[in-house]
Coordinates of C-alpha atoms and ligand atoms in Angstrom, one line a residue:
X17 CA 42.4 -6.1 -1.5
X18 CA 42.5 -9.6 -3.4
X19 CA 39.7 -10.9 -4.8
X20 CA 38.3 -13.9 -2.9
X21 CA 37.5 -17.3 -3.6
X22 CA 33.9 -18.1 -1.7
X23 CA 31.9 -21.3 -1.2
X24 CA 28.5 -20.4 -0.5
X25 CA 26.2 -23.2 0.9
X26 CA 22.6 -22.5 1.6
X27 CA 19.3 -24.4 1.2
X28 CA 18.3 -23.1 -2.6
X29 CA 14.6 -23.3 -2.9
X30 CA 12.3 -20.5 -2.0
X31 CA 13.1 -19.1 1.4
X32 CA 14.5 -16.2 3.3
X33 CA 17.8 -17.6 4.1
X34 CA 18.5 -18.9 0.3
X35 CA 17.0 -15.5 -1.0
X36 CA 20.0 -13.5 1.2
X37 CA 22.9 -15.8 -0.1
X38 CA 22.1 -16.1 -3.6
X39 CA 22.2 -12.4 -3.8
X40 CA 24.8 -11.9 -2.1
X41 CA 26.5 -14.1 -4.0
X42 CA 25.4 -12.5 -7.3
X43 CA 27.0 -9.1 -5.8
X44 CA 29.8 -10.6 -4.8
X45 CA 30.8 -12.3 -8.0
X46 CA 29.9 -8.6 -10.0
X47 CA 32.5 -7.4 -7.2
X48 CA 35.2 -9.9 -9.0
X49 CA 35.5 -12.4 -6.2
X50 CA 34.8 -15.8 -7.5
X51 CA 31.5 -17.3 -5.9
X52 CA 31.0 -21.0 -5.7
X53 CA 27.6 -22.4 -5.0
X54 CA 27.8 -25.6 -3.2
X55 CA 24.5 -26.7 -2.4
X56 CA 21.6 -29.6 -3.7
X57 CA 20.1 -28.2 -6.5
X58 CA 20.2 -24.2 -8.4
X59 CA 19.3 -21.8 -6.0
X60 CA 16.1 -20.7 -7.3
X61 CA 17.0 -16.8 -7.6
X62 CA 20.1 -17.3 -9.6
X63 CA 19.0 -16.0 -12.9
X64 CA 21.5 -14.3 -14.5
X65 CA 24.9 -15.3 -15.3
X66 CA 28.3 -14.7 -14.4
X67 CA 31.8 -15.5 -15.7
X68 CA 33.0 -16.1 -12.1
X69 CA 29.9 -17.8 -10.4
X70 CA 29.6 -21.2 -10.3
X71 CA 27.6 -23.7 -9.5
X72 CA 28.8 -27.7 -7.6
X73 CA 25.7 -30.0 -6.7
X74 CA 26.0 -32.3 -3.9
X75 CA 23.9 -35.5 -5.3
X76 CA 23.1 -37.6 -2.7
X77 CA 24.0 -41.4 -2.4
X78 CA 20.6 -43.6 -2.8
X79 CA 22.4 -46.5 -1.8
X80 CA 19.6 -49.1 -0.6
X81 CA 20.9 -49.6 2.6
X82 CA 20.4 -46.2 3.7
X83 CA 17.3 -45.8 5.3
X84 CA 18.0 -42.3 5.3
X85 CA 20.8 -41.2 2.6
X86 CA 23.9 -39.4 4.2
X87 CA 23.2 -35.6 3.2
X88 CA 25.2 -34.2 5.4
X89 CA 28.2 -35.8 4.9
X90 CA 27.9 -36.0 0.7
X91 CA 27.7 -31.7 1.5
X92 CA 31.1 -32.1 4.1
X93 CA 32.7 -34.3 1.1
X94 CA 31.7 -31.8 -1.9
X95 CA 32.7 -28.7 0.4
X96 CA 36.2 -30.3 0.7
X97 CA 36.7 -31.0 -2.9
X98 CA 35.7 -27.4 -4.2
X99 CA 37.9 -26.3 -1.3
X100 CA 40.8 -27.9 -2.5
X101 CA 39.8 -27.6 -6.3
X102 CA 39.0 -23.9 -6.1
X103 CA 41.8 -22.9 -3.2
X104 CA 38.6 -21.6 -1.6
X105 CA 39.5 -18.8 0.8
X106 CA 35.9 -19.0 2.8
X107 CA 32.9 -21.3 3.4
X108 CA 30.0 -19.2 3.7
X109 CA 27.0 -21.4 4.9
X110 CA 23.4 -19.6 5.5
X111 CA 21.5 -21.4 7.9
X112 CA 23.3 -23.3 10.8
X113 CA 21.7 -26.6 10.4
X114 CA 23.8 -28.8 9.6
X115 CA 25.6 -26.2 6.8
X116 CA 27.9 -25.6 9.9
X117 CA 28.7 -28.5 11.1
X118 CA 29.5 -29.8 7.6
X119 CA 31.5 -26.6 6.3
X120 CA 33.9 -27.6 9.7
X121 CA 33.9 -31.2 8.8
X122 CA 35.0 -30.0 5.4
X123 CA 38.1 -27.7 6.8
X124 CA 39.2 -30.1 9.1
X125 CA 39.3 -32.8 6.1
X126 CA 41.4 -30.1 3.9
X127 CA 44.1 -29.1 6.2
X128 CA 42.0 -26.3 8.0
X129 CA 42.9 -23.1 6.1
X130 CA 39.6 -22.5 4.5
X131 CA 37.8 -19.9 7.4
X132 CA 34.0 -20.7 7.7
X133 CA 31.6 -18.4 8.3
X134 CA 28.0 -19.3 9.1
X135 CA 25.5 -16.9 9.3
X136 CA 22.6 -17.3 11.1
X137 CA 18.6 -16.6 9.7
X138 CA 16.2 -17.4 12.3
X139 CA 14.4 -21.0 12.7
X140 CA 17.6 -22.8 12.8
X141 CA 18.2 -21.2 16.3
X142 CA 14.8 -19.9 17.4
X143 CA 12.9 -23.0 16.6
X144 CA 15.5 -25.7 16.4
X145 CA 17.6 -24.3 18.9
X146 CA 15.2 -26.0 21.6
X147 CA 15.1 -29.2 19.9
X148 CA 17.3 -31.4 22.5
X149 CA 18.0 -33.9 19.6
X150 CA 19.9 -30.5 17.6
X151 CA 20.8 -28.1 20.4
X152 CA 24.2 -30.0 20.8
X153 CA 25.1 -30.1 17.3
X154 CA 24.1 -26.3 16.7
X155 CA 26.0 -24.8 19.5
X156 CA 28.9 -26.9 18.0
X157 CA 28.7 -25.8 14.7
X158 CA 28.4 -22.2 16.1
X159 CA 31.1 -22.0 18.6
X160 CA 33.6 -24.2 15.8
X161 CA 32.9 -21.6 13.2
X162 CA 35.6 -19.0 12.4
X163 CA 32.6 -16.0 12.4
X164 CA 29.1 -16.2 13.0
X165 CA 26.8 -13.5 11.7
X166 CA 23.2 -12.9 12.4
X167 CA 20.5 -10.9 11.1
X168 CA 19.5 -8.9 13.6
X169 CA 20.7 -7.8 16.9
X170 CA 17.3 -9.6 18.3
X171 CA 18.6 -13.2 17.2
X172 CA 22.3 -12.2 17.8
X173 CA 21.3 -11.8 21.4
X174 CA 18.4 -14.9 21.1
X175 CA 21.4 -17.2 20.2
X176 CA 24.1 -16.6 23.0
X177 CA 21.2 -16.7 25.2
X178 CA 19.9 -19.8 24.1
X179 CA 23.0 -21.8 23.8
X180 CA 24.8 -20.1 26.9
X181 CA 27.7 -19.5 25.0
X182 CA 29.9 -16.0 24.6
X183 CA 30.9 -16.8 20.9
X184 CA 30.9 -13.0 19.2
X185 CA 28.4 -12.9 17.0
X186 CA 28.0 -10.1 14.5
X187 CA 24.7 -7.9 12.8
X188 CA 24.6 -8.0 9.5
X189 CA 21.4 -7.0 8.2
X190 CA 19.9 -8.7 5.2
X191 CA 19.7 -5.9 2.2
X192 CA 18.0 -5.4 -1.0
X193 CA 18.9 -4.8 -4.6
X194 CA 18.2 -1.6 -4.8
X195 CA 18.4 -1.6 -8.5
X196 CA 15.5 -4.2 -8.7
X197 CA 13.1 -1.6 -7.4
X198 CA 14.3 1.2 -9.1
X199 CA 12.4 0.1 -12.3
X200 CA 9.7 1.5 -13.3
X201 CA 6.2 -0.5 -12.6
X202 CA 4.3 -2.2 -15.3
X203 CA 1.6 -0.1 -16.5
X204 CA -2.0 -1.5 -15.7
X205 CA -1.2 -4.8 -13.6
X206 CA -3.6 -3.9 -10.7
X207 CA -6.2 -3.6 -13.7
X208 CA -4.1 -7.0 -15.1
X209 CA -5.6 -8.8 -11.7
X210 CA -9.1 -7.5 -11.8
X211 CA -8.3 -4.9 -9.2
X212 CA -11.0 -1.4 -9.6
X213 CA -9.1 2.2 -8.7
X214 CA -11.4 2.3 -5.4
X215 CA -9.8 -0.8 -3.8
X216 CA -7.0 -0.8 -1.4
X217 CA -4.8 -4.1 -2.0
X218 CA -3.4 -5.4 1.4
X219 CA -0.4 -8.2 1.0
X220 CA 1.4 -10.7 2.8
X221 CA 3.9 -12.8 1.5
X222 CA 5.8 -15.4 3.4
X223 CA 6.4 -19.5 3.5
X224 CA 2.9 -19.8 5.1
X225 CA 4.1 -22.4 8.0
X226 CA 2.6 -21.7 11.2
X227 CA 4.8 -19.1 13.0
X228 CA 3.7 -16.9 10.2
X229 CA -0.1 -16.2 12.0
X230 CA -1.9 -16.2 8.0
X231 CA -5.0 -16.7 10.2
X232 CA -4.6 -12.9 11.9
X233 CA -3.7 -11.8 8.2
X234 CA -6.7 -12.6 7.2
X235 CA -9.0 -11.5 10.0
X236 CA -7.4 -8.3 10.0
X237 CA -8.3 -7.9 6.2
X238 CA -11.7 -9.2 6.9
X239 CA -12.1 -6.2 9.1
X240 CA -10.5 -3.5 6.8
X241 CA -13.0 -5.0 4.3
X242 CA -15.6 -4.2 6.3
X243 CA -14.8 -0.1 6.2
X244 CA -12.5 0.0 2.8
X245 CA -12.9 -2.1 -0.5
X246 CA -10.0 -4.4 -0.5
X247 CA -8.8 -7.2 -1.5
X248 CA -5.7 -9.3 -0.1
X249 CA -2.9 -10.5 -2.4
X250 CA -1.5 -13.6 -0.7
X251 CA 2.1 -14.4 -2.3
X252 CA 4.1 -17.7 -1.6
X253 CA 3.0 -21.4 -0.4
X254 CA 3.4 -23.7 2.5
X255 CA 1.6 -25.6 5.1
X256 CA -1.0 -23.4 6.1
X257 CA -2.1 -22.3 2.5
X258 CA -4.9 -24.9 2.1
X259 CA -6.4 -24.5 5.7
X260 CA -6.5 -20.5 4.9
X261 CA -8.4 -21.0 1.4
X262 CA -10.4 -23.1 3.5
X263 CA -11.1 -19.6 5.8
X264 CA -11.5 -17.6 2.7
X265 CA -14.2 -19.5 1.4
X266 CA -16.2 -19.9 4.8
X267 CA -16.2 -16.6 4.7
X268 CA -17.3 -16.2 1.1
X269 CA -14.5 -13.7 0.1
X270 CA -13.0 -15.8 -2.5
X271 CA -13.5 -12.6 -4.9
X272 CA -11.4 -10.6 -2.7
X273 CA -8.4 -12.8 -1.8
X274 CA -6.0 -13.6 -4.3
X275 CA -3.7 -16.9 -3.9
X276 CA -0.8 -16.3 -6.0
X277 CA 1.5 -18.9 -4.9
X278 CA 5.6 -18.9 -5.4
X279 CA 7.0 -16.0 -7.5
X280 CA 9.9 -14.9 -8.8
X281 CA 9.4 -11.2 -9.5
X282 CA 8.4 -10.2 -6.3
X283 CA 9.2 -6.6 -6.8
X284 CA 6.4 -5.9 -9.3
X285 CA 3.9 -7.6 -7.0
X286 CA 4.9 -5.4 -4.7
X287 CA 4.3 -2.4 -6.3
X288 CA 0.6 -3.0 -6.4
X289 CA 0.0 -3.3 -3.0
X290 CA -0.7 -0.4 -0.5
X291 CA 0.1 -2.4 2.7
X292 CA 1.4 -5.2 3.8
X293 CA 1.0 -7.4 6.6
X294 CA 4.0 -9.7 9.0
X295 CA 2.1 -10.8 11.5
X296 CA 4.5 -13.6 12.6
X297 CA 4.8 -14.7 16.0
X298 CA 8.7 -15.4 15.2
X299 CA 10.2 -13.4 12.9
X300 CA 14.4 -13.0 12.7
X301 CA 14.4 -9.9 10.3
X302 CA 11.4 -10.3 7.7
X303 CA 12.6 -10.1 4.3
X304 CA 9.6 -9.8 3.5
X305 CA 8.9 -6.6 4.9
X306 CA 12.1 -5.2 3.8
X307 CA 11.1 -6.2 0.0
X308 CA 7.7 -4.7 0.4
X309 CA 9.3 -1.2 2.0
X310 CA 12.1 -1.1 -0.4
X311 CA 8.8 -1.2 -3.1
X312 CA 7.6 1.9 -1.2
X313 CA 4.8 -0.6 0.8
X314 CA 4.5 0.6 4.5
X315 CA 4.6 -2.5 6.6
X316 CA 2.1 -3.4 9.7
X317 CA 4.3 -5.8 12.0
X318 CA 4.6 -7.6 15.2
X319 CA 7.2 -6.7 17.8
X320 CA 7.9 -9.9 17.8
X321 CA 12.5 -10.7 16.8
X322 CA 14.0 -8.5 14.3
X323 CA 11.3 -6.6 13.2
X324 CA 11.0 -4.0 15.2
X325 CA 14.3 -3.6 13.8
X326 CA 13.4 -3.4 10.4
X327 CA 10.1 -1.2 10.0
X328 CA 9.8 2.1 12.2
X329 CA 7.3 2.8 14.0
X330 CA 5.1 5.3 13.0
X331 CA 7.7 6.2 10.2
X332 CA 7.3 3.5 8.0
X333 CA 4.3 1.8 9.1
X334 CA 3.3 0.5 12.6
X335 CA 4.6 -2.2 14.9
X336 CA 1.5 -4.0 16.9
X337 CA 1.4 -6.6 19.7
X338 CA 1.0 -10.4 18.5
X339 CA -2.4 -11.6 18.2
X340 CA -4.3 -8.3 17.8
X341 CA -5.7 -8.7 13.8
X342 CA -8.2 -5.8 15.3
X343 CA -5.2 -3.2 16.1
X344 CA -3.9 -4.5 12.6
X345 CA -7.0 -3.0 10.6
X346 CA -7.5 -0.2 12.7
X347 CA -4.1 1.3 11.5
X348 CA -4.6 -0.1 7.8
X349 CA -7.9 2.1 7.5
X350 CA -6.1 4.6 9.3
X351 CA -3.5 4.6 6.2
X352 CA -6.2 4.3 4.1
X353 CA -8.6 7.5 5.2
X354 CA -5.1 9.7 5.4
X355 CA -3.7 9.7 2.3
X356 CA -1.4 12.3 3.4
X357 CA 0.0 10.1 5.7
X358 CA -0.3 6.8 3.5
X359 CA 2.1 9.1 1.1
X360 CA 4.6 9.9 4.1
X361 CA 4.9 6.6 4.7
X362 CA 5.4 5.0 1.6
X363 CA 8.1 7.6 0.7
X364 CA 9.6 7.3 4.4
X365 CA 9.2 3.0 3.4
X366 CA 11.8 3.5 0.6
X367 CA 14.2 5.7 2.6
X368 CA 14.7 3.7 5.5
X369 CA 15.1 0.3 2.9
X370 CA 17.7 2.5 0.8
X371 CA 19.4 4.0 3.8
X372 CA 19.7 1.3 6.2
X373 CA 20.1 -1.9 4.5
X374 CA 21.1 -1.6 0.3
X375 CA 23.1 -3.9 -1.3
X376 CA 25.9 -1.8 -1.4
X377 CA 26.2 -1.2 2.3
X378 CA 25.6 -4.2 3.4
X379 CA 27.7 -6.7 0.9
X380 CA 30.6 -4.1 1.8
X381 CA 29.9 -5.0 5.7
X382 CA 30.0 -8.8 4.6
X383 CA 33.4 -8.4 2.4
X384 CA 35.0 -6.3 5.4
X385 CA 34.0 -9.1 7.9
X386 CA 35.5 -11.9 5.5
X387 CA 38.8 -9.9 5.4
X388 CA 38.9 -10.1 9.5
X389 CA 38.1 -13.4 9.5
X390 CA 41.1 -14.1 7.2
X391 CA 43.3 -12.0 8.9
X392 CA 42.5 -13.6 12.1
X393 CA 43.2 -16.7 10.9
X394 CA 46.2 -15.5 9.8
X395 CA 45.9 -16.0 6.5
X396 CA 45.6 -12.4 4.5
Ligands
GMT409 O1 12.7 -19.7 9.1 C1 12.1 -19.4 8.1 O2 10.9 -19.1 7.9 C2 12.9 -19.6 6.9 C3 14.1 -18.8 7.0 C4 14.8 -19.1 5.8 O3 15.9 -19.7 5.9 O4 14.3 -18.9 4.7 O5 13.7 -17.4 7.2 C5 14.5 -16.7 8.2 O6 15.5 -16.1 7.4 C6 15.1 -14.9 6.7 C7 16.3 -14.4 6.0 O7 17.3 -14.0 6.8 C8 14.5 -13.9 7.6 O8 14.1 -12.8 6.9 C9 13.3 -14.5 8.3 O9 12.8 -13.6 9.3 C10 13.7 -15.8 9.0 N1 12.4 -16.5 9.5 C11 12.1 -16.6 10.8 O10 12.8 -16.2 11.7 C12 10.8 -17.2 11.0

């Protein structure tokens, strides 16, 4: 097979969506195809280089009579010019909105052979798929696209439900670098963090917007703390980050909760942690949780999108109804009291990351699918 040329659009700053499709792209270009990033700034998790990945920013116009400057078509208009400069075989855009709907603009401007591909992550269908101002536009972008991919078989379903339409829409699980976790961990960072051999660290890491429930992570842990020293390792920022510290320190557990903000090397952190918590009350796949498993960290979840999909039941960790914190801490100190079973499960966490969704599976799943899509096009 011939090495590929691939534009790769996604939103670069921390998220879920831009974590997937900068390491994908990293694989990809290690593969030989040649990666091109089109997108507004470096995605944040591209930090090593490569002699065939590259990187085309879309600067936006400021132009004072623009009350609101034209992103969406400077990406269409940057898309066509690396098509046509780079012969770009594929448009890979993460996220539909408006990636999509620009990645079409930009084949139709180029003479349409470039096949785009959009893959879906979650929020851009299960939250802004009922937005009557965006539905339109998204089911466009969807059914126009050559192949549409989701992560999970919960939001593949969620979207041709949604948007009534029969477009095929194919899994493809989000995957880890398996070779990031097989490091060893850094000697002494729980003791690094202040945290004593007798305390169990709970985490949860995520963009802390609503849907994410950090108030049940933290009642849950409140509980556990109750039975178990503990303290809870919060990773990431967003919205709800200010009203939780506000929680934590009603509470007076300021001690035991650690705000650690955006990071970079979230495997490490990882490795300190005995359980962690996704209590989301919309969740596509949870990267998260996959991370944290992959770093041999059992993973308490709601059955709430995707991840039922990703942790098992009872194998890896435990899957709980939304909105029960108390079911939540009654399986942590389970863990916690059973450290024959804590062991199963962190072994059992690793296995099911490695077997069902590493790197090399799953970048071979998206090269096969871009082949198809060429060949369907007529073009390979
Ligand atoms: O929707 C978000 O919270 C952000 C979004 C993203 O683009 O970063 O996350 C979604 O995509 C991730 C990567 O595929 C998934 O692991 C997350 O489950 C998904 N988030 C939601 O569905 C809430």
């Amino acid at each position: 097979m011939r090495p590929l040329n691939i534009g790769i659009t996604c939103y670069p700053t921390v998220g879920g969506s831009g974590v997937v499709a900068t390491e994908l792209g990293k694989i990809l270009a290690e593969r030989g195809h040649n990666v091109h990033f089109i997108s507004s700034s470096f995605p944040f998790r591209l930090d090593k280089v490569y002699p065939n990945l590259y990187f085309h920013e879309v600067e936006v116009n400021q132009y004072q009579v623009f009350q609101y400057p034209p992103y969406d078509l400077t990406l269409a208009s940057k898309m066509a010019e690396v098509v046509r400069s780079e012969n770009l075989d594929i448009l890979h855009v993460h996220y539909a909105v408006p990636h999509a709907v620009c990645a079409k603009l930009a084949k139709d401007m180029t003479g349409g052979n470039v096949q785009v591909v959009t893959t879906l992550h979650g929020t851009d269908i299960t939250v802004l798929g009922s937005d009557p101002t965006l539905k339109e536009v998204i089911r466009y972008g969807i059914e126009a696209s050559d192949t549409v991919t989701a992560v999970s078989n919960s939001l593949a379903g969620q979207t041709n439900d949604l948007f009534h339409t029969t477009k095929h829409i194919e899994t493809i699980y989000n995957f880890i670098d398996e070779r990031v976790y097989d490091s060893e961990m850094k000697e002494n960072l729980r003791e690094e963090f202040g945290i004593t051999g007798d305390e169990r660290v709970i985490v949860h890491m995520s963009n802390f917007r609503p849907v994410k429930r950090t108030e049940d992570v933290f009642k849950a842990f409140e509980q556990v703390a109750r039975h178990v020293p503990a303290r809870l390792l919060l990773i990431g920022d967003g919205p709800e980050r200010s009203s939780l510290m506000k929680q934590v320190k009603a509470a007076n557990m300021e001690q035991e909760v650690l705000f650690l903000g955006n990071q970079k090397r979230v495997a490490e952190l990882l490795q300190m942690a005995d359980v962690m918590l996704l209590l989301s009350e919309k969740e596509s796949f949870g990267l998260a949780a996959l991370e944290a498993m992959a770093a041999g960290v059992p993973v308490i979840g709601t059955d709430i999108g995707g991840i039922p999909e990703v942790i098992g039941h009872n194998e890896t960790g435990f899957i709980v109804p939304l909105g029960r914190p108390d079911l939540v801490s009654a399986h942590c100190v389970t863990l916690f009291n059973n450290p024959l079973l804590h062991t199963r499960f962190q072994q059992a966490s690793k296995d099911r990351a490695q077997r069902l969704f590493s790197a090399a599976e799953i970048v071979s799943q998206y090269e096969k699918m871009y082949y198809h899509t060429l060949q369907r096009g007529g073009y390979q």
